[in-house]
Amino acid sequence: MRKCISLLLAAVLCLGLAACQLPSPREELSDEEVVLTLVEAFRNGDYEGLKPYISDDNPLHTLFAGMDPETGGEMSGVYRALYDRVRASLTVTAQAAEGKEAWGTVDATVSAPDYTAAIHDAMVEALAGQVSTGSTAFHDMPEWIAGALQGAGRTHEETFALHVGNRDGEMVMDTNTNREFFAMLCGGFKPYLNASITTCTFPDGSTWIIEALGDEIMAMICTEQVETDGSYTEEELARTARSFMETYSAVKGVTAWAGVEGGVFSASFGVDMENADTCALNNMGIISDRTTAGSGGWLSLESTISGFTREGAGCVTETFKNQEG
């Protein structure tokens, strides 16, 4: 009997110790409190505080990871500047949607700066600068994005029917269902969380520099140099350069430059795919079925690299981050 009692006491003590070590359950919040708690954690830079309310595929994971120089590398300063701009101006009001409480629906009005247009304008300026001067302005993606974030950004306000609770947990906000809300928290920067610059160099020295967001090509520059054999006069070469610039620059979304120096004819053109006339680009042979994915209606980076490498090019893709966030 004494042995049984001793064993029972020991078991009770072990259970007591184990209970002391268990984490306390998370406080149960209402649906609108989940939204506001997430927003407050975002404002305060409390990544650990907002993680319980977002699923694993949420873009905020990449945003917060990218602010760490060990992960974000050259892009960390851009991530930090964007985040500071957004949280300083972010306002959110939320209340449970009447009659939809059982569905976890919360009506929320969000106001935040949006840098979508500013980033695009900065890219176009950098593209034109590299085409016309031969600089590295377009390739230096962290630099031109940082420049775009110097301004206040366009204030964007929108009202959402947010949804709290999904297969990942009762107090978790599903990423896909609430994607526009989370895009606003990223200040229009969400597509750039997966941005890259790819440089493809061909054996003849011609190069393509490609900016892509994920697999979607947003802009590109092609540069070629040809040594003249002396059979053309300087006037003829100058006329050819002018003709090149006039032909390419006449196409919507295209910037072009050409010139001759030291017996070398150089030509470069840049394409802003958001504003480009893709039909004209196809007719001119700038884009083709070999470099187009065919799905989604955009130029595919993966397909383009595959086509270029088959033609002998060597391609290097840079995210300017130390590792993927």
CSV table of C-alpha atoms in Angstrom, one decimal:
chain,number,residue,atom,x,y,z
A,1,MET,CA,0.0,0.0,0.0
A,2,ARG,CA,2.8,2.4,1.0
A,3,LYS,CA,4.5,1.7,-2.4
A,4,CYS,CA,1.3,2.5,-4.2
A,5,ILE,CA,0.8,5.7,-2.3
A,6,SER,CA,4.4,6.7,-3.0
A,7,LEU,CA,4.1,6.0,-6.7
A,8,LEU,CA,0.8,8.0,-6.8
A,9,LEU,CA,2.4,11.0,-5.0
A,10,ALA,CA,5.3,10.9,-7.4
A,11,ALA,CA,3.0,10.8,-10.4
A,12,VAL,CA,1.0,13.8,-9.0
A,13,LEU,CA,4.2,15.7,-8.4
A,14,CYS,CA,5.4,15.0,-12.0
A,15,LEU,CA,2.1,16.1,-13.4
A,16,GLY,CA,2.3,19.3,-11.3
A,17,LEU,CA,5.8,20.1,-12.6
A,18,ALA,CA,4.7,19.3,-16.1
A,19,ALA,CA,1.7,21.6,-15.8
A,20,CYS,CA,3.9,24.5,-14.6
A,21,GLN,CA,6.1,24.2,-17.7
A,22,LEU,CA,3.2,24.2,-20.2
A,23,PRO,CA,2.6,27.6,-22.0
A,24,SER,CA,-0.5,29.5,-21.0
A,25,PRO,CA,-3.2,29.3,-23.6
A,26,ARG,CA,-3.5,32.3,-25.9
A,27,GLU,CA,-6.1,34.8,-24.9
A,28,GLU,CA,-9.3,34.4,-26.9
A,29,LEU,CA,-10.0,37.5,-28.9
A,30,SER,CA,-13.1,38.6,-30.9
A,31,ASP,CA,-12.7,38.8,-34.6
A,32,GLU,CA,-12.3,42.6,-34.7
A,33,GLU,CA,-9.8,42.3,-31.8
A,34,VAL,CA,-7.7,39.9,-33.9
A,35,VAL,CA,-7.6,42.4,-36.8
A,36,LEU,CA,-6.7,45.3,-34.5
A,37,THR,CA,-4.1,43.2,-32.5
A,38,LEU,CA,-2.4,42.2,-35.8
A,39,VAL,CA,-2.3,45.8,-36.9
A,40,GLU,CA,-1.0,47.1,-33.6
A,41,ALA,CA,1.8,44.4,-33.6
A,42,PHE,CA,2.6,45.5,-37.2
A,43,ARG,CA,2.9,49.1,-36.2
A,44,ASN,CA,5.1,48.3,-33.3
A,45,GLY,CA,7.4,46.0,-35.3
A,46,ASP,CA,6.3,43.1,-33.1
A,47,TYR,CA,6.8,40.3,-35.6
A,48,GLU,CA,6.3,37.6,-32.9
A,49,GLY,CA,3.1,39.3,-31.8
A,50,LEU,CA,1.5,39.2,-35.3
A,51,LYS,CA,2.7,35.7,-36.3
A,52,PRO,CA,-0.1,33.8,-34.5
A,53,TYR,CA,-2.7,35.6,-36.6
A,54,ILE,CA,-1.2,35.0,-40.1
A,55,SER,CA,-0.7,31.8,-42.1
A,56,ASP,CA,2.7,30.6,-43.3
A,57,ASP,CA,2.2,31.9,-46.9
A,58,ASN,CA,1.6,35.5,-45.7
A,59,PRO,CA,3.8,38.2,-47.4
A,60,LEU,CA,4.5,39.9,-44.0
A,61,HIS,CA,6.9,37.0,-43.2
A,62,THR,CA,9.0,38.0,-46.2
A,63,LEU,CA,8.7,41.7,-45.4
A,64,PHE,CA,9.9,41.3,-41.8
A,65,ALA,CA,12.6,38.8,-42.7
A,66,GLY,CA,13.9,41.2,-45.4
A,67,MET,CA,14.4,44.0,-42.9
A,68,ASP,CA,17.2,41.9,-41.2
A,69,PRO,CA,20.5,42.6,-43.1
A,70,GLU,CA,21.6,39.0,-42.6
A,71,THR,CA,18.6,37.9,-44.7
A,72,GLY,CA,17.7,41.0,-46.7
A,73,GLY,CA,21.3,41.9,-47.7
A,74,GLU,CA,21.3,45.0,-50.0
A,75,MET,CA,17.6,45.0,-50.0
A,76,SER,CA,17.2,45.3,-46.2
A,77,GLY,CA,17.4,49.1,-46.2
A,78,VAL,CA,14.7,49.2,-48.8
A,79,TYR,CA,12.5,46.9,-46.8
A,80,ARG,CA,13.1,48.9,-43.6
A,81,ALA,CA,12.4,52.3,-45.4
A,82,LEU,CA,9.2,51.0,-46.9
A,83,TYR,CA,8.0,49.5,-43.6
A,84,ASP,CA,8.7,52.7,-41.6
A,85,ARG,CA,6.8,54.8,-44.2
A,86,VAL,CA,3.8,52.5,-44.1
A,87,ARG,CA,3.5,52.0,-40.3
A,88,ALA,CA,3.9,55.8,-39.7
A,89,SER,CA,0.8,56.6,-41.7
A,90,LEU,CA,-1.3,53.4,-41.4
A,91,THR,CA,-4.8,53.8,-39.9
A,92,VAL,CA,-7.3,50.9,-39.5
A,93,THR,CA,-10.8,50.8,-38.0
A,94,ALA,CA,-12.5,47.5,-37.6
A,95,GLN,CA,-15.8,46.1,-36.3
A,96,ALA,CA,-17.7,42.8,-36.7
A,97,ALA,CA,-20.0,42.8,-39.7
A,98,GLU,CA,-23.6,42.8,-38.4
A,99,GLY,CA,-25.3,39.5,-39.2
A,100,LYS,CA,-22.0,37.9,-40.3
A,101,GLU,CA,-20.4,37.3,-36.9
A,102,ALA,CA,-20.6,33.5,-37.3
A,103,TRP,CA,-18.5,33.8,-40.5
A,104,GLY,CA,-15.8,35.8,-38.8
A,105,THR,CA,-16.4,38.8,-41.1
A,106,VAL,CA,-15.0,42.1,-40.0
A,107,ASP,CA,-15.6,45.4,-41.8
A,108,ALA,CA,-12.4,47.3,-41.9
A,109,THR,CA,-11.4,50.7,-43.4
A,110,VAL,CA,-7.7,50.9,-44.1
A,111,SER,CA,-5.6,54.0,-45.1
A,112,ALA,CA,-1.9,53.6,-46.0
A,113,PRO,CA,0.7,55.0,-48.4
A,114,ASP,CA,1.0,53.2,-51.7
A,115,TYR,CA,4.3,53.3,-53.6
A,116,THR,CA,3.3,51.3,-56.6
A,117,ALA,CA,3.4,54.2,-59.0
A,118,ALA,CA,6.5,55.8,-57.4
A,119,ILE,CA,8.5,52.6,-57.8
A,120,HIS,CA,7.5,52.1,-61.4
A,121,ASP,CA,8.4,55.7,-62.2
A,122,ALA,CA,11.8,55.2,-60.5
A,123,MET,CA,12.4,52.1,-62.6
A,124,VAL,CA,11.6,53.8,-65.8
A,125,GLU,CA,13.9,56.7,-65.0
A,126,ALA,CA,16.7,54.2,-64.1
A,127,LEU,CA,16.1,52.3,-67.3
A,128,ALA,CA,16.3,55.4,-69.5
A,129,GLY,CA,19.4,56.5,-67.6
A,130,GLN,CA,21.3,53.3,-68.2
A,131,VAL,CA,20.2,53.1,-71.9
A,132,SER,CA,21.3,56.7,-72.6
A,133,THR,CA,24.5,56.9,-70.6
A,134,GLY,CA,25.7,53.3,-70.2
A,135,SER,CA,25.5,53.5,-66.4
A,136,THR,CA,24.4,50.7,-64.1
A,137,ALA,CA,21.3,52.7,-62.9
A,138,PHE,CA,18.8,50.0,-64.0
A,139,HIS,CA,20.8,47.1,-62.7
A,140,ASP,CA,21.1,48.8,-59.2
A,141,MET,CA,17.6,47.8,-58.2
A,142,PRO,CA,18.0,48.6,-54.5
A,143,GLU,CA,19.1,52.1,-55.4
A,144,TRP,CA,16.2,53.1,-57.6
A,145,ILE,CA,13.6,51.6,-55.2
A,146,ALA,CA,15.2,53.4,-52.3
A,147,GLY,CA,14.9,56.6,-54.3
A,148,ALA,CA,11.2,56.0,-54.9
A,149,LEU,CA,10.6,55.7,-51.2
A,150,GLN,CA,11.9,59.2,-50.5
A,151,GLY,CA,8.5,60.7,-51.2
A,152,ALA,CA,5.3,60.4,-49.2
A,153,GLY,CA,3.7,58.0,-51.6
A,154,ARG,CA,0.1,58.1,-52.8
A,155,THR,CA,-2.4,57.7,-49.9
A,156,HIS,CA,-4.8,54.8,-50.6
A,157,GLU,CA,-7.9,54.2,-48.6
A,158,GLU,CA,-10.2,51.2,-48.9
A,159,THR,CA,-12.9,49.3,-47.0
A,160,PHE,CA,-12.7,45.5,-46.8
A,161,ALA,CA,-14.8,42.7,-45.6
A,162,LEU,CA,-12.0,40.8,-43.8
A,163,HIS,CA,-12.3,37.2,-42.7
A,164,VAL,CA,-10.9,35.8,-39.5
A,165,GLY,CA,-10.6,32.0,-39.0
A,166,ASN,CA,-9.8,29.4,-41.5
A,167,ARG,CA,-8.2,25.9,-41.7
A,168,ASP,CA,-5.0,27.3,-40.0
A,169,GLY,CA,-6.8,28.3,-36.8
A,170,GLU,CA,-9.8,30.2,-35.4
A,171,MET,CA,-8.0,33.4,-35.0
A,172,VAL,CA,-5.9,33.3,-38.2
A,173,MET,CA,-6.5,35.6,-41.1
A,174,ASP,CA,-6.3,33.7,-44.4
A,175,THR,CA,-3.7,35.2,-46.8
A,176,ASN,CA,-5.6,34.6,-50.0
A,177,THR,CA,-9.0,35.7,-48.8
A,178,ASN,CA,-7.5,38.9,-47.3
A,179,ARG,CA,-4.8,39.4,-49.9
A,180,GLU,CA,-5.7,43.0,-50.8
A,181,PHE,CA,-5.6,44.0,-47.1
A,182,PHE,CA,-2.1,42.5,-46.7
A,183,ALA,CA,-1.0,44.1,-49.9
A,184,MET,CA,-1.9,47.5,-48.4
A,185,LEU,CA,0.2,46.7,-45.3
A,186,CYS,CA,3.1,46.2,-47.8
A,187,GLY,CA,2.5,49.7,-49.2
A,188,GLY,CA,2.3,48.5,-52.8
A,189,PHE,CA,5.6,46.8,-52.4
A,190,LYS,CA,4.2,43.2,-52.3
A,191,PRO,CA,5.2,42.2,-55.9
A,192,TYR,CA,8.8,43.4,-55.2
A,193,LEU,CA,9.2,41.0,-52.3
A,194,ASN,CA,10.1,38.5,-55.0
A,195,ALA,CA,12.0,40.9,-57.4
A,196,SER,CA,15.2,40.1,-59.3
A,197,ILE,CA,17.6,41.4,-61.9
A,198,THR,CA,18.9,38.8,-64.4
A,199,THR,CA,21.9,39.5,-66.7
A,200,CYS,CA,22.3,37.3,-69.8
A,201,THR,CA,25.5,37.7,-71.8
A,202,PHE,CA,25.9,36.2,-75.3
A,203,PRO,CA,29.2,35.0,-76.8
A,204,ASP,CA,29.2,38.0,-79.2
A,205,GLY,CA,29.2,40.4,-76.1
A,206,SER,CA,25.6,41.5,-76.4
A,207,THR,CA,23.7,41.6,-73.1
A,208,TRP,CA,20.1,41.6,-71.8
A,209,ILE,CA,19.4,42.9,-68.3
A,210,ILE,CA,16.0,41.9,-67.1
A,211,GLU,CA,13.9,43.0,-64.1
A,212,ALA,CA,11.3,40.5,-63.0
A,213,LEU,CA,8.8,40.1,-60.2
A,214,GLY,CA,8.7,36.4,-59.6
A,215,ASP,CA,8.4,34.9,-63.1
A,216,GLU,CA,6.9,38.1,-64.7
A,217,ILE,CA,9.3,40.3,-66.7
A,218,MET,CA,8.6,44.0,-65.9
A,219,ALA,CA,11.4,45.7,-67.9
A,220,MET,CA,14.6,44.9,-69.8
A,221,ILE,CA,17.6,46.4,-71.6
A,222,CYS,CA,19.4,45.0,-74.6
A,223,THR,CA,22.9,46.3,-75.5
A,224,GLU,CA,25.0,45.4,-78.5
A,225,GLN,CA,28.4,46.6,-79.8
A,226,VAL,CA,29.7,46.0,-83.3
A,227,GLU,CA,33.2,46.8,-84.5
A,228,THR,CA,33.0,48.6,-87.9
A,229,ASP,CA,35.3,47.5,-90.7
A,230,GLY,CA,36.0,50.9,-92.1
A,231,SER,CA,33.7,50.5,-95.1
A,232,TYR,CA,31.2,53.0,-93.8
A,233,THR,CA,31.8,56.7,-93.4
A,234,GLU,CA,31.2,58.5,-90.1
A,235,GLU,CA,28.3,60.2,-91.6
A,236,GLU,CA,26.7,56.9,-92.7
A,237,LEU,CA,27.3,55.4,-89.2
A,238,ALA,CA,25.8,58.5,-87.6
A,239,ARG,CA,22.8,58.3,-89.9
A,240,THR,CA,22.4,54.6,-88.9
A,241,ALA,CA,22.5,55.5,-85.2
A,242,ARG,CA,19.8,58.2,-85.7
A,243,SER,CA,17.6,55.7,-87.6
A,244,PHE,CA,18.0,53.1,-84.9
A,245,MET,CA,16.9,55.6,-82.2
A,246,GLU,CA,14.0,56.9,-84.2
A,247,THR,CA,12.7,53.4,-85.1
A,248,TYR,CA,12.9,52.0,-81.6
A,249,SER,CA,11.9,55.1,-79.7
A,250,ALA,CA,8.7,55.3,-81.8
A,251,VAL,CA,7.5,52.2,-80.1
A,252,LYS,CA,5.4,52.8,-77.0
A,253,GLY,CA,7.3,51.9,-73.8
A,254,VAL,CA,10.7,51.8,-75.5
A,255,THR,CA,13.7,54.0,-74.9
A,256,ALA,CA,16.7,53.8,-77.4
A,257,TRP,CA,20.2,55.1,-77.9
A,258,ALA,CA,22.9,54.5,-80.5
A,259,GLY,CA,26.3,56.0,-81.2
A,260,VAL,CA,29.8,55.4,-82.6
A,261,GLU,CA,33.1,55.8,-80.8
A,262,GLY,CA,36.5,54.5,-81.6
A,263,GLY,CA,35.2,52.5,-84.6
A,264,VAL,CA,32.7,50.7,-82.4
A,265,PHE,CA,29.0,51.0,-83.1
A,266,SER,CA,26.9,50.7,-79.9
A,267,ALA,CA,23.2,50.4,-79.6
A,268,SER,CA,20.9,49.9,-76.6
A,269,PHE,CA,17.2,49.9,-76.0
A,270,GLY,CA,15.1,49.5,-72.9
A,271,VAL,CA,11.5,48.2,-72.6
A,272,ASP,CA,9.0,49.1,-69.9
A,273,MET,CA,6.6,46.1,-70.3
A,274,GLU,CA,3.8,47.8,-68.4
A,275,ASN,CA,3.4,50.4,-71.1
A,276,ALA,CA,4.9,48.7,-74.1
A,277,ASP,CA,3.1,47.8,-77.3
A,278,THR,CA,3.7,44.1,-77.2
A,279,CYS,CA,2.3,43.6,-80.7
A,280,ALA,CA,4.9,46.0,-82.1
A,281,LEU,CA,7.6,44.4,-80.0
A,282,ASN,CA,6.7,41.0,-81.4
A,283,ASN,CA,6.7,42.3,-85.0
A,284,MET,CA,10.1,43.8,-84.4
A,285,GLY,CA,11.4,40.5,-83.1
A,286,ILE,CA,12.2,41.9,-79.6
A,287,ILE,CA,9.9,39.3,-78.1
A,288,SER,CA,8.9,35.9,-79.5
A,289,ASP,CA,7.1,32.7,-78.7
A,290,ARG,CA,10.5,31.3,-77.6
A,291,THR,CA,10.6,33.8,-74.7
A,292,THR,CA,7.0,34.0,-73.8
A,293,ALA,CA,5.4,31.7,-71.3
A,294,GLY,CA,2.0,31.9,-72.9
A,295,SER,CA,0.1,31.7,-69.6
A,296,GLY,CA,-1.0,34.8,-67.7
A,297,GLY,CA,-0.2,37.1,-70.6
A,298,TRP,CA,3.2,38.1,-69.5
A,299,LEU,CA,6.8,37.5,-70.6
A,300,SER,CA,8.2,34.7,-68.5
A,301,LEU,CA,11.6,35.0,-66.9
A,302,GLU,CA,12.1,31.3,-66.7
A,303,SER,CA,11.1,30.7,-70.3
A,304,THR,CA,13.3,33.6,-71.5
A,305,ILE,CA,16.4,32.4,-69.6
A,306,SER,CA,15.8,28.9,-71.0
A,307,GLY,CA,15.6,30.3,-74.6
A,308,PHE,CA,18.7,32.5,-74.1
A,309,THR,CA,20.8,29.7,-72.7
A,310,ARG,CA,19.9,27.4,-75.6
A,311,GLU,CA,21.3,30.2,-77.8
A,312,GLY,CA,24.6,30.2,-75.9
A,313,ALA,CA,24.0,32.9,-73.3
A,314,GLY,CA,25.2,32.7,-69.7
A,315,CYS,CA,22.6,34.1,-67.3
A,316,VAL,CA,23.0,35.2,-63.7
A,317,THR,CA,20.0,36.2,-61.5
A,318,GLU,CA,20.4,38.4,-58.5
A,319,THR,CA,17.8,39.1,-55.7
A,320,PHE,CA,20.3,41.4,-53.8
A,321,LYS,CA,19.3,39.5,-50.7
A,322,ASN,CA,21.6,37.1,-48.8
A,323,GLN,CA,19.0,34.4,-48.8
A,324,GLU,CA,15.4,34.1,-49.7
A,325,GLY,CA,13.0,35.5,-47.1
